């Protein structure tokens, strides 16, 4: 549970920042997917974009958590 | 967490970090902490700030300005309305400036008085405060709540709980609606809710935000501050021995011990702390401030109010727990001396920076020309010859009227280096409605008799036909063949 918070929350913050920076520079209607213009409303793209950013950041946090876990584990077994 | 500047031993957390018992307590969050209601000077301040911030948050979307919402982040049209200003993606710099100002304010406040933000203005604190207030209204104060939770699951308990959660969910939903009301005009939104025609994305965000509010303020509470908040962790970098923090005056309070009101402290050999535990009971994060500064302390000052009441009852001087600095407590400085140190180089630098950036930002916002022009050359064709022997280049001009008035613009063009006149072929003047963009195809012609073949830098001048003071120059290139 605590791990879930440690993964979801920082990635949420990073997701918010990424969303803000990205979409203040890029207009969703200019985006293309596999050469096709996206046929979605702007709010749809904003929402999906946000969750995409969040998901990627969460994946990174999860990896960090997982790697750190291994290190702490080996340290405590050495001691 | 260590406080490098504090010189205090890193105080152990109230809850052992990690380990299965704290893990379990996350599932049954309210298991231990039943904050007791507290009254006093700081509690009144907190209530005032809760009211103020919430009045702003819930009220702003309803304000009307120029027959439109005063504050509206219209993501669909990529325009932000903030009172008299209409901000476009090109004004991103102002948003950045605003973030810098917020960060600096946070540094300043933290250096001066620790976690002021946490205790009084953080949405997490504010909503927790509101939710706890409801809890108190429905379930009673600390003892009654504990008894209710320990008692049998009878009709009284179930109805109380149902009422509490009902009220919580109601507030959470209204909060979610208000949040989305910053992005969609709130009156439209309410109309859509009433007629059940709310769009899928709006529905989703209202529910998402409501759920977050309900979960964080109703269930997670102090866990958010303890485990999730990055600010709680890096604040120690902004603290030093002259930062005002909530401190327990151990020299005065110890050795603690209970005694009767009339007992002679000197004869008993006890300090001023009567070990009543009020300071622990009122603490929303459930820590004992008498163990020294701990990272869980959100600086809400509830323990100050609580202890002052006890001191009053005992007939002792107030301020056994008070806002003070580590230096001041250690050296027993008076308030004047302490405040002189609070205004130290660090805070003065933060303060000066903050003032400077705020002024620049406001100045820039005030002087901002409500007109922006982008020139895009037609890439398909460099230059062509017209029937009457002139050379013509074609451009597209994006004229953004960022004011809210309808305006008419005239377009002229001149080569950078004096000489020959350029002829601008476009339907003039160009009318652009308030807060709108016009895209105009413009052909520019030059007489080959006046201009040798080559590339020339030219300037477009876009000028308000009714207000010549409002004009913008934009560079582009002109090909002559
Ligand atoms: S409230 Fe004051 S007197 Fe009571 S235990 Fe806390 S510090 Fe001691
Ligand atoms: S120790 Fe005092 S100031 Fe800190 S969180 Fe607890 S009640 Fe608030």
mmCIF file with all atom_site columns, N, CA and C in Angstrom, chain B residues 397-419:
data_model
loop_
_atom_site.group_PDB
_atom_site.id
_atom_site.type_symbol
_atom_site.label_atom_id
_atom_site.label_alt_id
_atom_site.label_comp_id
_atom_site.label_asym_id
_atom_site.label_entity_id
_atom_site.label_seq_id
_atom_site.pdbx_PDB_ins_code
_atom_site.Cartn_x
_atom_site.Cartn_y
_atom_site.Cartn_z
_atom_site.occupancy
_atom_site.B_iso_or_equiv
_atom_site.pdbx_formal_charge
_atom_site.auth_seq_id
_atom_site.auth_comp_id
_atom_site.auth_asym_id
_atom_site.auth_atom_id
_atom_site.pdbx_PDB_model_num
ATOM 1  N N  . UNK B 1 397 ? -0.606  35.430 -42.728 1.00 0.00 ? 397 UNK B N  1
ATOM 2  C CA . UNK B 1 397 ? -0.423  36.146 -41.462 1.00 0.00 ? 397 UNK B CA 1
ATOM 3  C C  . UNK B 1 397 ? -1.461  35.677 -40.445 1.00 0.00 ? 397 UNK B C  1
ATOM 4  N N  . UNK B 1 398 ? -0.974  35.235 -39.296 1.00 0.00 ? 398 UNK B N  1
ATOM 5  C CA . UNK B 1 398 ? -1.873  34.906 -38.192 1.00 0.00 ? 398 UNK B CA 1
ATOM 6  C C  . UNK B 1 398 ? -1.944  36.137 -37.313 1.00 0.00 ? 398 UNK B C  1
ATOM 7  N N  . UNK B 1 399 ? -3.097  36.768 -37.254 1.00 0.00 ? 399 UNK B N  1
ATOM 8  C CA . UNK B 1 399 ? -3.229  37.951 -36.411 1.00 0.00 ? 399 UNK B CA 1
ATOM 9  C C  . UNK B 1 399 ? -4.053  37.588 -35.191 1.00 0.00 ? 399 UNK B C  1
ATOM 10 N N  . UNK B 1 400 ? -3.412  37.644 -34.026 1.00 0.00 ? 400 UNK B N  1
ATOM 11 C CA . UNK B 1 400 ? -4.106  37.270 -32.791 1.00 0.00 ? 400 UNK B CA 1
ATOM 12 C C  . UNK B 1 400 ? -4.466  38.515 -32.007 1.00 0.00 ? 400 UNK B C  1
ATOM 13 N N  . UNK B 1 401 ? -5.748  38.705 -31.828 1.00 0.00 ? 401 UNK B N  1
ATOM 14 C CA . UNK B 1 401 ? -6.218  39.819 -31.025 1.00 0.00 ? 401 UNK B CA 1
ATOM 15 C C  . UNK B 1 401 ? -6.436  39.291 -29.614 1.00 0.00 ? 401 UNK B C  1
ATOM 16 N N  . UNK B 1 402 ? -5.490  39.563 -28.719 1.00 0.00 ? 402 UNK B N  1
ATOM 17 C CA . UNK B 1 402 ? -5.600  38.985 -27.377 1.00 0.00 ? 402 UNK B CA 1
ATOM 18 C C  . UNK B 1 402 ? -6.361  39.886 -26.422 1.00 0.00 ? 402 UNK B C  1
ATOM 19 N N  . UNK B 1 403 ? -6.871  41.019 -26.912 1.00 0.00 ? 403 UNK B N  1
ATOM 20 C CA . UNK B 1 403 ? -7.739  41.820 -26.062 1.00 0.00 ? 403 UNK B CA 1
ATOM 21 C C  . UNK B 1 403 ? -9.160  41.305 -26.240 1.00 0.00 ? 403 UNK B C  1
ATOM 22 N N  . UNK B 1 404 ? -10.078 41.904 -25.507 1.00 0.00 ? 404 UNK B N  1
ATOM 23 C CA . UNK B 1 404 ? -11.452 41.421 -25.660 1.00 0.00 ? 404 UNK B CA 1
ATOM 24 C C  . UNK B 1 404 ? -12.289 42.334 -26.527 1.00 0.00 ? 404 UNK B C  1
ATOM 25 N N  . UNK B 1 405 ? -11.641 43.368 -27.095 1.00 0.00 ? 405 UNK B N  1
ATOM 26 C CA . UNK B 1 405 ? -12.363 44.260 -28.001 1.00 0.00 ? 405 UNK B CA 1
ATOM 27 C C  . UNK B 1 405 ? -12.242 43.761 -29.419 1.00 0.00 ? 405 UNK B C  1
ATOM 28 N N  . UNK B 1 406 ? -13.266 43.970 -30.233 1.00 0.00 ? 406 UNK B N  1
ATOM 29 C CA . UNK B 1 406 ? -13.134 43.697 -31.657 1.00 0.00 ? 406 UNK B CA 1
ATOM 30 C C  . UNK B 1 406 ? -12.233 44.782 -32.230 1.00 0.00 ? 406 UNK B C  1
ATOM 31 N N  . UNK B 1 407 ? -11.330 44.390 -33.125 1.00 0.00 ? 407 UNK B N  1
ATOM 32 C CA . UNK B 1 407 ? -10.414 45.379 -33.690 1.00 0.00 ? 407 UNK B CA 1
ATOM 33 C C  . UNK B 1 407 ? -10.292 45.207 -35.190 1.00 0.00 ? 407 UNK B C  1
ATOM 34 N N  . UNK B 1 408 ? -9.822  46.282 -35.867 1.00 0.00 ? 408 UNK B N  1
ATOM 35 C CA . UNK B 1 408 ? -9.554  46.221 -37.310 1.00 0.00 ? 408 UNK B CA 1
ATOM 36 C C  . UNK B 1 408 ? -8.091  46.563 -37.515 1.00 0.00 ? 408 UNK B C  1
ATOM 37 N N  . UNK B 1 409 ? -7.441  45.763 -38.330 1.00 0.00 ? 409 UNK B N  1
ATOM 38 C CA . UNK B 1 409 ? -6.006  45.983 -38.512 1.00 0.00 ? 409 UNK B CA 1
ATOM 39 C C  . UNK B 1 409 ? -5.670  46.273 -39.971 1.00 0.00 ? 409 UNK B C  1
ATOM 40 N N  . UNK B 1 410 ? -4.651  47.116 -40.153 1.00 0.00 ? 410 UNK B N  1
ATOM 41 C CA . UNK B 1 410 ? -4.121  47.337 -41.498 1.00 0.00 ? 410 UNK B CA 1
ATOM 42 C C  . UNK B 1 410 ? -2.735  46.715 -41.564 1.00 0.00 ? 410 UNK B C  1
ATOM 43 N N  . UNK B 1 411 ? -2.407  46.203 -42.761 1.00 0.00 ? 411 UNK B N  1
ATOM 44 C CA . UNK B 1 411 ? -1.125  45.533 -42.939 1.00 0.00 ? 411 UNK B CA 1
ATOM 45 C C  . UNK B 1 411 ? -0.318  46.303 -43.978 1.00 0.00 ? 411 UNK B C  1
ATOM 46 N N  . UNK B 1 412 ? 0.906   46.659 -43.638 1.00 0.00 ? 412 UNK B N  1
ATOM 47 C CA . UNK B 1 412 ? 1.816   47.248 -44.613 1.00 0.00 ? 412 UNK B CA 1
ATOM 48 C C  . UNK B 1 412 ? 3.131   46.484 -44.524 1.00 0.00 ? 412 UNK B C  1
ATOM 49 N N  . UNK B 1 413 ? 3.985   46.669 -45.531 1.00 0.00 ? 413 UNK B N  1
ATOM 50 C CA . UNK B 1 413 ? 5.272   45.983 -45.514 1.00 0.00 ? 413 UNK B CA 1
ATOM 51 C C  . UNK B 1 413 ? 6.338   46.902 -46.070 1.00 0.00 ? 413 UNK B C  1
ATOM 52 N N  . UNK B 1 414 ? 7.542   46.850 -45.510 1.00 0.00 ? 414 UNK B N  1
ATOM 53 C CA . UNK B 1 414 ? 8.673   47.614 -46.036 1.00 0.00 ? 414 UNK B CA 1
ATOM 54 C C  . UNK B 1 414 ? 9.901   46.724 -46.024 1.00 0.00 ? 414 UNK B C  1
ATOM 55 N N  . UNK B 1 415 ? 10.807  46.928 -46.982 1.00 0.00 ? 415 UNK B N  1
ATOM 56 C CA . UNK B 1 415 ? 12.055  46.172 -46.922 1.00 0.00 ? 415 UNK B CA 1
ATOM 57 C C  . UNK B 1 415 ? 12.913  46.710 -45.774 1.00 0.00 ? 415 UNK B C  1
ATOM 58 N N  . UNK B 1 416 ? 13.716  45.838 -45.216 1.00 0.00 ? 416 UNK B N  1
ATOM 59 C CA . UNK B 1 416 ? 14.543  46.207 -44.067 1.00 0.00 ? 416 UNK B CA 1
ATOM 60 C C  . UNK B 1 416 ? 15.426  47.410 -44.399 1.00 0.00 ? 416 UNK B C  1
ATOM 61 N N  . UNK B 1 417 ? 16.075  47.333 -45.583 1.00 0.00 ? 417 UNK B N  1
ATOM 62 C CA . UNK B 1 417 ? 17.006  48.403 -45.946 1.00 0.00 ? 417 UNK B CA 1
ATOM 63 C C  . UNK B 1 417 ? 16.323  49.387 -46.901 1.00 0.00 ? 417 UNK B C  1
ATOM 64 N N  . UNK B 1 418 ? 15.626  50.310 -46.339 1.00 0.00 ? 418 UNK B N  1
ATOM 65 C CA . UNK B 1 418 ? 14.992  51.439 -47.002 1.00 0.00 ? 418 UNK B CA 1
ATOM 66 C C  . UNK B 1 418 ? 14.441  51.214 -48.412 1.00 0.00 ? 418 UNK B C  1
ATOM 67 N N  . UNK B 1 419 ? 14.757  52.087 -49.281 1.00 0.00 ? 419 UNK B N  1
ATOM 68 C CA . UNK B 1 419 ? 14.447  52.138 -50.701 1.00 0.00 ? 419 UNK B CA 1
ATOM 69 C C  . UNK B 1 419 ? 13.035  51.698 -51.095 1.00 0.00 ? 419 UNK B C  1
#
